[in-house]
Short mmCIF file of C-alpha atoms and ligand atoms in Angstrom, two decimals:
data_model
loop_
_atom_site.label_atom_id
_atom_site.label_comp_id
_atom_site.label_asym_id
_atom_site.label_seq_id
_atom_site.Cartn_x
_atom_site.Cartn_y
_atom_site.Cartn_z
CA MET A 164 145.59 -12.09 16.88
CA PHE A 165 145.65 -8.30 17.49
CA GLN A 166 146.82 -5.73 14.98
CA SER A 167 149.28 -2.99 15.80
CA PRO A 168 147.87 0.49 16.67
CA ALA A 169 148.80 1.73 13.18
CA GLU A 170 147.03 -1.20 11.49
CA LEU A 171 144.04 -0.67 13.73
CA LYS A 172 143.74 2.97 12.64
CA LYS A 173 143.89 1.93 8.98
CA LEU A 174 141.34 -0.83 9.51
CA PHE A 175 138.98 1.60 11.27
CA GLU A 176 139.24 4.12 8.44
CA GLU A 177 138.34 1.44 5.87
CA ARG A 178 135.42 0.10 7.88
CA ALA A 179 134.08 3.61 8.66
CA ALA A 180 134.27 4.62 5.01
CA ALA A 181 132.29 1.48 4.07
CA ALA A 182 129.52 2.19 6.62
CA GLY A 183 126.37 3.56 4.98
CA LYS A 184 124.31 4.52 8.04
CA ALA A 185 125.00 6.32 11.31
CA ALA A 186 123.55 3.31 13.15
CA GLU A 187 126.28 1.02 11.71
CA MET A 188 128.91 3.15 13.47
CA GLU A 189 127.70 1.99 16.86
CA GLN A 190 128.68 -1.53 15.85
CA LEU A 191 132.14 -0.26 14.89
CA ARG A 192 132.45 1.60 18.20
CA ILE A 193 131.79 -1.61 20.13
CA GLU A 194 134.18 -3.57 17.90
CA PHE A 195 137.04 -1.10 18.23
CA LEU A 196 136.50 0.79 21.49
CA GLY A 197 134.27 -1.56 23.52
CA LYS A 198 135.34 -3.47 26.67
CA LYS A 199 136.22 -6.49 24.59
CA GLY A 200 137.22 -4.50 21.51
CA TYR A 201 140.51 -4.22 19.61
CA ILE A 202 141.89 -1.34 21.69
CA ALA A 203 141.11 -3.19 24.94
CA GLY A 204 142.87 -6.25 23.45
CA LEU A 205 145.97 -4.21 22.65
CA MET A 206 145.96 -2.87 26.22
CA GLN A 207 145.96 -6.43 27.55
CA GLU A 208 148.82 -7.30 25.24
CA LEU A 209 150.89 -4.61 26.98
CA ARG A 210 151.52 -7.13 29.77
CA ASN A 211 153.72 -9.09 27.40
CA VAL A 212 155.68 -6.04 26.20
CA PRO A 213 159.14 -5.64 27.84
CA ASN A 214 159.19 -2.92 30.53
CA GLU A 215 161.53 -0.59 28.67
CA ARG A 216 159.07 -0.45 25.67
CA LYS A 217 155.83 -0.43 27.69
CA LYS A 218 155.54 3.37 27.97
CA GLU A 219 155.99 4.04 24.28
CA ALA A 220 153.70 1.13 23.30
CA GLY A 221 151.05 2.44 25.71
CA GLN A 222 151.29 5.94 24.20
CA ARG A 223 150.80 4.53 20.67
CA ILE A 224 147.72 2.58 21.77
CA ASN A 225 146.27 5.70 23.45
CA GLU A 226 146.98 7.78 20.41
CA ALA A 227 145.22 5.16 18.19
CA LYS A 228 142.25 5.15 20.60
CA GLN A 229 141.88 8.94 20.42
CA PHE A 230 142.24 8.84 16.64
CA ILE A 231 139.46 6.25 16.37
CA GLU A 232 137.21 8.22 18.77
CA ARG A 233 137.59 11.42 16.72
CA ALA A 234 137.17 9.63 13.39
CA LEU A 235 134.11 7.81 14.71
CA ALA A 236 132.43 11.04 15.87
CA ALA A 237 133.22 12.77 12.57
CA ARG A 238 131.87 9.88 10.47
CA VAL A 239 128.69 9.63 12.57
CA GLU A 240 128.08 13.34 11.99
CA GLU A 241 128.74 12.98 8.27
CA LEU A 242 126.38 10.02 7.90
CA LYS A 243 123.60 11.80 9.83
CA LYS A 244 123.79 14.75 7.48
CA LEU A 245 123.65 12.46 4.47
CA GLU A 246 120.60 10.70 5.89
CA GLU A 247 118.85 14.01 6.52
CA GLN A 248 119.52 15.11 2.97
CA MET A 249 118.15 11.84 1.62
CA LEU A 250 115.01 12.33 3.68
CA ILE A 251 114.56 15.86 2.32
CA ASP A 252 115.13 14.65 -1.25
CA ALA A 253 112.56 11.89 -0.82
CA THR A 254 109.94 14.16 0.76
CA GLU A 255 107.30 15.62 -1.57
CA SER A 256 108.06 19.18 -2.52
CA TYR A 257 105.74 21.75 -1.01
CA ASP A 258 104.57 25.16 -2.05
CA GLU A 259 105.45 27.71 0.60
CA SER A 260 102.85 30.10 -0.72
CA MET A 261 100.07 27.62 0.04
CA PRO A 262 97.66 28.97 2.65
CA THR A 263 97.65 27.48 6.11
CA ASP A 264 94.63 25.66 7.51
CA ASP A 265 93.22 28.94 8.78
CA ASP A 266 93.21 30.32 5.27
CA LEU A 267 91.36 27.41 3.69
CA GLY A 268 88.89 28.66 1.10
CA SER A 269 85.21 28.97 1.72
CA TYR A 270 82.24 28.44 -0.52
CA HIS A 271 81.06 31.30 -2.67
CA PRO A 272 77.76 32.74 -1.41
CA ILE A 273 76.08 31.77 -4.68
CA THR A 274 77.24 28.19 -4.24
CA LEU A 275 75.71 28.18 -0.76
CA VAL A 276 72.39 29.55 -1.96
CA ARG A 277 72.39 27.16 -4.92
CA ARG A 278 73.00 24.15 -2.70
CA GLU A 279 70.34 25.28 -0.30
CA MET A 280 67.86 25.51 -3.17
CA GLU A 281 68.94 22.11 -4.43
CA ASN A 282 68.31 20.59 -1.00
CA ILE A 283 64.85 22.14 -0.86
CA PHE A 284 63.87 20.84 -4.28
CA LEU A 285 65.50 17.43 -3.79
CA SER A 286 63.31 17.02 -0.71
CA MET A 287 60.28 17.72 -2.93
CA GLY A 288 61.26 14.99 -5.40
CA PHE A 289 62.96 17.16 -8.04
CA ALA A 290 66.03 15.97 -9.90
CA VAL A 291 69.02 18.33 -10.05
CA GLU A 292 70.35 18.68 -13.58
CA ASP A 293 73.29 20.41 -15.15
CA TYR A 294 73.56 22.03 -18.58
CA SER A 295 76.42 23.51 -20.56
CA GLU A 296 77.13 27.24 -20.67
CA ILE A 297 77.53 27.14 -24.45
CA THR A 298 74.35 26.41 -26.36
CA ASP A 299 72.79 27.17 -29.73
CA ASP A 300 70.08 29.35 -31.17
CA TYR A 301 67.59 26.50 -31.27
CA ASN A 302 67.79 25.64 -27.57
CA CYS A 303 68.15 29.20 -26.31
CA PHE A 304 65.36 30.67 -28.43
CA GLU A 305 63.62 28.61 -31.11
CA ALA A 306 62.63 25.66 -28.93
CA LEU A 307 61.25 28.22 -26.47
CA ASN A 308 58.80 29.67 -28.94
CA ILE A 309 61.09 32.63 -29.71
CA PRO A 310 61.56 32.50 -33.48
CA LYS A 311 64.16 34.59 -35.29
CA HIS A 312 63.34 38.31 -35.32
CA HIS A 313 60.99 37.95 -32.33
CA PRO A 314 61.24 41.17 -30.26
CA ALA A 315 61.79 39.10 -27.07
CA ARG A 316 65.30 38.38 -28.35
CA ASP A 317 66.20 42.04 -27.87
CA MET A 318 66.02 41.58 -24.11
CA GLN A 319 68.65 38.86 -24.19
CA ASP A 320 71.57 39.89 -26.34
CA THR A 321 74.52 37.64 -25.61
CA TYR A 322 78.02 36.62 -26.64
CA TYR A 323 78.24 34.67 -29.89
CA LEU A 324 81.05 32.29 -30.83
CA SER A 325 82.51 32.11 -34.32
CA SER A 326 80.97 28.61 -34.56
CA GLY A 327 77.51 30.21 -34.42
CA GLN A 328 76.98 28.90 -30.91
CA LEU A 329 76.29 31.30 -28.06
CA LEU A 330 76.63 31.66 -24.30
CA LYS A 331 73.26 30.87 -22.78
CA THR A 332 71.24 33.89 -21.75
CA HIS A 333 68.95 32.00 -19.41
CA THR A 334 68.65 28.56 -17.87
CA SER A 335 65.46 28.10 -19.91
CA ALA A 336 67.88 27.12 -22.70
CA ALA A 337 67.98 23.66 -21.11
CA GLN A 338 64.22 23.17 -21.03
CA ASN A 339 64.00 21.26 -24.30
CA THR A 340 66.88 18.92 -23.39
CA ILE A 341 65.57 18.20 -19.90
CA LEU A 342 61.96 17.70 -21.08
CA ARG A 343 63.23 15.21 -23.66
CA LYS A 344 65.42 13.46 -21.12
CA TYR A 345 62.54 12.84 -18.71
CA LYS A 346 59.53 12.52 -21.02
CA GLU A 347 59.53 8.73 -20.54
CA ASN A 348 58.45 9.48 -16.96
CA LEU A 349 55.05 10.62 -18.28
CA VAL A 350 54.52 7.37 -20.17
CA ASN A 351 55.25 5.55 -16.91
CA GLY A 352 52.74 7.67 -14.99
CA GLN A 353 55.46 9.73 -13.27
CA PRO A 354 55.74 13.53 -13.40
CA ILE A 355 58.75 15.37 -14.80
CA ARG A 356 60.30 17.32 -11.93
CA ALA A 357 63.69 18.91 -12.37
CA ILE A 358 65.69 21.97 -11.47
CA PHE A 359 68.74 23.10 -13.37
CA PRO A 360 70.89 25.89 -11.95
CA GLY A 361 73.50 27.50 -14.15
CA ARG A 362 75.55 30.49 -15.18
CA CYS A 363 73.99 32.87 -17.68
CA PHE A 364 75.47 35.61 -19.84
CA ARG A 365 73.97 38.75 -21.25
CA ASN A 366 75.29 41.82 -22.97
CA GLU A 367 74.00 43.93 -20.14
CA LYS A 368 74.55 47.43 -18.81
CA ILE A 369 76.03 46.65 -15.42
CA ASP A 370 74.70 48.32 -12.27
CA ALA A 371 73.99 47.41 -8.64
CA CYS A 372 71.45 44.72 -9.63
CA HIS A 373 72.56 43.71 -13.16
CA GLU A 374 75.63 41.70 -14.12
CA ASN A 375 76.71 40.38 -17.50
CA THR A 376 77.44 37.01 -15.86
CA PHE A 377 74.95 35.80 -13.28
CA PHE A 378 73.22 32.67 -12.05
CA GLN A 379 69.69 31.49 -12.51
CA MET A 380 67.96 28.33 -11.42
CA GLU A 381 65.29 26.92 -13.68
CA GLY A 382 62.61 24.56 -12.48
CA ILE A 383 60.00 22.59 -14.39
CA MET A 384 57.20 20.26 -13.48
CA VAL A 385 55.03 18.48 -16.05
CA ASP A 386 52.25 15.98 -15.49
CA ARG A 387 48.54 15.57 -16.09
CA ASP A 388 46.49 18.39 -14.52
CA ILE A 389 49.32 20.61 -13.36
CA SER A 390 47.87 24.06 -12.70
CA ILE A 391 48.82 27.53 -11.51
CA SER A 392 47.94 26.43 -7.95
CA ASN A 393 50.79 23.91 -8.11
CA LEU A 394 53.11 26.64 -9.33
CA ILE A 395 52.16 29.01 -6.50
CA TYR A 396 52.51 26.24 -3.91
CA PHE A 397 56.09 25.45 -4.99
CA MET A 398 57.09 29.11 -5.17
CA LYS A 399 55.74 29.76 -1.65
CA THR A 400 57.44 26.69 -0.20
CA MET A 401 60.71 27.66 -1.81
CA LEU A 402 60.71 31.23 -0.48
CA SER A 403 59.65 30.36 3.05
CA GLU A 404 62.40 27.69 3.22
CA VAL A 405 65.07 30.03 1.91
CA PHE A 406 64.29 33.06 4.03
CA GLN A 407 62.92 31.25 7.07
CA ARG A 408 60.68 34.25 7.70
CA ASP A 409 57.81 36.11 6.10
CA VAL A 410 58.83 37.97 3.00
CA THR A 411 56.49 40.13 0.99
CA VAL A 412 56.09 38.96 -2.58
CA ARG A 413 53.86 40.03 -5.42
CA LEU A 414 52.73 38.16 -8.49
CA ARG A 415 51.97 40.21 -11.57
CA PRO A 416 51.43 39.35 -15.20
CA GLY A 417 54.65 38.98 -17.18
CA PHE A 418 55.28 38.13 -20.80
CA PHE A 419 57.65 35.36 -21.83
CA PRO A 420 56.98 33.61 -25.15
CA PHE A 421 57.60 30.19 -23.57
CA VAL A 422 54.88 30.41 -20.90
CA GLU A 423 51.17 31.14 -21.06
CA PRO A 424 50.05 32.65 -18.77
CA GLY A 425 53.29 34.17 -17.51
CA PHE A 426 54.04 35.95 -14.24
CA GLU A 427 56.68 38.03 -12.60
CA LEU A 428 57.27 37.08 -9.00
CA ASP A 429 58.87 40.03 -7.24
CA ILE A 430 60.22 40.17 -3.72
CA GLN A 431 60.04 43.31 -1.62
CA CYS A 432 63.60 44.63 -1.39
CA LEU A 433 65.14 43.38 1.84
CA ILE A 434 67.94 45.93 1.63
CA CYS A 435 65.67 48.99 1.98
CA GLY A 436 62.50 47.30 3.27
CA GLY A 437 60.57 48.50 0.21
CA LYS A 438 61.45 52.17 0.47
CA GLY A 439 63.60 52.19 -2.66
CA CYS A 440 67.38 52.04 -3.04
CA PRO A 441 70.00 51.46 -5.78
CA SER A 442 69.79 47.67 -5.21
CA CYS A 443 66.16 47.67 -6.36
CA LYS A 444 66.47 50.60 -8.74
CA ASP A 445 64.42 52.70 -6.30
CA SER A 446 61.28 50.66 -6.92
CA GLY A 447 61.15 48.84 -3.55
CA TRP A 448 60.77 45.54 -5.45
CA LEU A 449 63.21 43.14 -7.04
CA GLU A 450 62.29 40.86 -9.93
CA LEU A 451 63.26 37.47 -8.59
CA CYS A 452 61.46 34.61 -10.18
CA PRO A 453 59.51 34.88 -13.41
CA CYS A 454 57.34 31.87 -13.96
CA GLY A 455 54.29 30.54 -15.74
CA MET A 456 52.56 27.61 -17.36
CA ILE A 457 54.73 26.03 -20.06
CA HIS A 458 53.54 27.10 -23.52
CA PRO A 459 52.01 24.28 -25.61
CA ASN A 460 54.56 24.99 -28.39
CA VAL A 461 57.42 24.29 -25.97
CA LEU A 462 55.92 20.97 -24.92
CA THR A 463 55.33 20.05 -28.56
CA ALA A 464 58.97 20.93 -29.45
CA ALA A 465 60.05 18.38 -26.82
CA GLY A 466 57.68 15.71 -28.17
CA ILE A 467 55.13 16.02 -25.34
CA ASP A 468 51.45 16.24 -26.17
CA PRO A 469 50.09 19.53 -24.71
CA GLU A 470 46.54 18.19 -24.95
CA GLU A 471 47.44 15.51 -22.43
CA TYR A 472 50.02 17.17 -20.21
CA THR A 473 50.54 20.59 -18.68
CA GLY A 474 53.36 22.01 -16.64
CA PHE A 475 54.90 25.03 -15.01
CA ALA A 476 58.34 26.55 -15.29
CA PHE A 477 60.18 29.16 -13.30
CA GLY A 478 63.50 30.96 -13.72
CA LEU A 479 64.81 32.06 -10.36
CA GLY A 480 67.48 34.78 -10.29
CA LEU A 481 69.95 32.97 -8.06
CA THR A 482 72.41 35.86 -7.85
CA ARG A 483 69.63 38.24 -6.87
CA LEU A 484 68.43 35.73 -4.30
CA ALA A 485 71.95 35.65 -2.82
CA MET A 486 71.85 39.47 -2.63
CA MET A 487 68.63 39.39 -0.65
CA ARG A 488 69.67 36.44 1.45
CA TYR A 489 72.96 37.97 2.58
CA GLY A 490 72.01 41.66 2.41
CA VAL A 491 74.53 42.38 -0.35
CA LYS A 492 73.78 45.81 -1.73
CA ASP A 493 75.72 45.54 -4.95
CA ILE A 494 75.62 42.51 -7.25
CA ARG A 495 79.17 43.23 -8.45
CA VAL A 496 80.53 41.96 -5.13
CA PHE A 497 79.84 38.39 -6.30
CA ASN A 498 82.10 38.52 -9.34
CA GLY A 499 84.56 40.97 -7.80
CA GLY A 500 86.98 38.32 -6.58
CA ASN A 501 87.54 40.07 -3.25
CA LEU A 502 88.06 37.04 -1.01
CA LYS A 503 87.70 39.07 2.17
CA ALA A 504 84.25 40.21 1.10
CA LEU A 505 83.14 36.84 -0.25
CA SER A 506 84.24 34.73 2.71
CA GLN A 507 82.13 36.79 5.10
CA PHE A 508 78.86 35.25 4.05
CA THR A 509 79.93 31.67 3.89
CA GLU A 510 80.00 28.71 6.13
CA LYS A 511 83.19 26.66 5.79
CA SER A 512 81.45 23.59 4.54
CA PHE A 513 78.08 22.74 3.14
CA THR A 514 76.97 19.38 1.90
CA ARG A 515 74.00 18.27 -0.06
CA PRO A 516 72.36 14.88 0.38
CA ASP A 517 73.11 14.10 -3.24
CA GLU A 518 76.68 15.37 -3.80
CA SER A 519 77.27 12.85 -6.57
CA LYS A 520 75.03 14.70 -8.95
CA GLU A 521 77.13 17.83 -8.82
CA ALA A 522 78.62 18.91 -12.11
C1 FA5 B 747 64.26 34.82 -17.92
O1 FA5 B 747 65.49 34.69 -18.05
C2 FA5 B 747 63.35 33.64 -18.16
N1 FA5 B 747 64.04 32.60 -18.79
C3 FA5 B 747 62.75 33.21 -16.83
C4 FA5 B 747 61.59 32.29 -16.94
C5 FA5 B 747 61.76 30.93 -16.82
C6 FA5 B 747 60.30 32.80 -17.13
C7 FA5 B 747 60.69 30.06 -16.91
C8 FA5 B 747 59.22 31.95 -17.21
C9 FA5 B 747 59.40 30.59 -17.09
P1 FA5 B 747 64.42 37.23 -16.97
O2 FA5 B 747 65.16 37.80 -18.10
O3 FA5 B 747 63.45 38.13 -16.33
O4 FA5 B 747 63.70 35.87 -17.38
O5 FA5 B 747 65.45 36.71 -15.87
C10 FA5 B 747 65.02 35.95 -14.79
C11 FA5 B 747 65.68 36.43 -13.49
O6 FA5 B 747 67.08 36.39 -13.66
C12 FA5 B 747 65.37 37.88 -13.16
O7 FA5 B 747 64.17 38.00 -12.43
C13 FA5 B 747 66.56 38.26 -12.32
O8 FA5 B 747 66.37 37.83 -10.99
C14 FA5 B 747 67.65 37.45 -12.96
N2 FA5 B 747 68.42 38.28 -13.91
C15 FA5 B 747 68.13 38.59 -15.18
N3 FA5 B 747 69.04 39.38 -15.74
C16 FA5 B 747 69.98 39.57 -14.79
C17 FA5 B 747 71.23 40.28 -14.74
N4 FA5 B 747 71.70 40.94 -15.78
N5 FA5 B 747 71.92 40.26 -13.58
C18 FA5 B 747 71.46 39.56 -12.53
N6 FA5 B 747 70.34 38.87 -12.50
C19 FA5 B 747 69.58 38.86 -13.61
#
């Protein structure tokens, strides 16, 4: 049985209000306006309407049809908007200040040099170790044969915490910990071979080649019969791998209480070619990698018998190496936070065979 045009309008309004999705309205359109729909049914019914009322009845059906068409279009529009809003609400919020793909960050030049060094030493069987930036007097000085009031402490004034701890002045502060960690190797007939890069802090007068916060990379090797020849071999391999060309270096005696004998390994300044410039304090040379044979007292402090085992240690100035590697004239660029300057030296990505060991 077919409803009257007025009832049909009311029914449509109820059904449209109950619809929750724009797609449901298509079903309503077919039901009400389709070939076999309610409006079409009413039109057929016109045959049975007496002639004198046909015109008026036809007008009412047409008017109901137009009403339904308009209401349908309006409700479809309304439901679409609601759906869009729901989609927006459900979507994760985003930060419009985030950089686009083109602006993705790049690795800091020191990170690149550090990883390169790590790759070189990993390939030579060294472990890569990490060590905290906060340490104590024992590890930073005492265990390294630098007792209280030793004049060598004057060279490495640092920042002290109220707890009595301090910010490490050199990566050598980890020597005792790393030697202890690996000393079982010696019992098992294996050498101790480790590097440990890290950030160092000194109360320093800042200039083109001195920062108060800089990076070093320490390396140690201990075994039976380790000699200065081993030390020189590793230093040479390291430098030729890093620079991929001949660089002029010089080895001269240097004093560090934790090595005996001790050396200073200097590199001829690559900024001025040895002529002298602010980057090398006009000397033509840059102190890069002090090194030496580990002092017996240091081995003893770590529980290793110096009569049985010997070893070498080096403390590479990683920030200075980055200066030479990338031709950076002023060390302050590295901590300056100028992204334009820093991103110039870097490749976008750099992986190390052993990423898992990264701190
Ligand atoms: C030391 O720190 C020793 N621990 C190195 C060492 C390790 C010697 C093992 C022997 C055996 P020195 O203070 O010279 O040494 O620093 C080592 C290197 O760190 C320097 O050659 C230099 O390249 C870098 N360096 C030192 N002070 C600064 C600074 N203020 N800014 C930037 N680089 C620095």
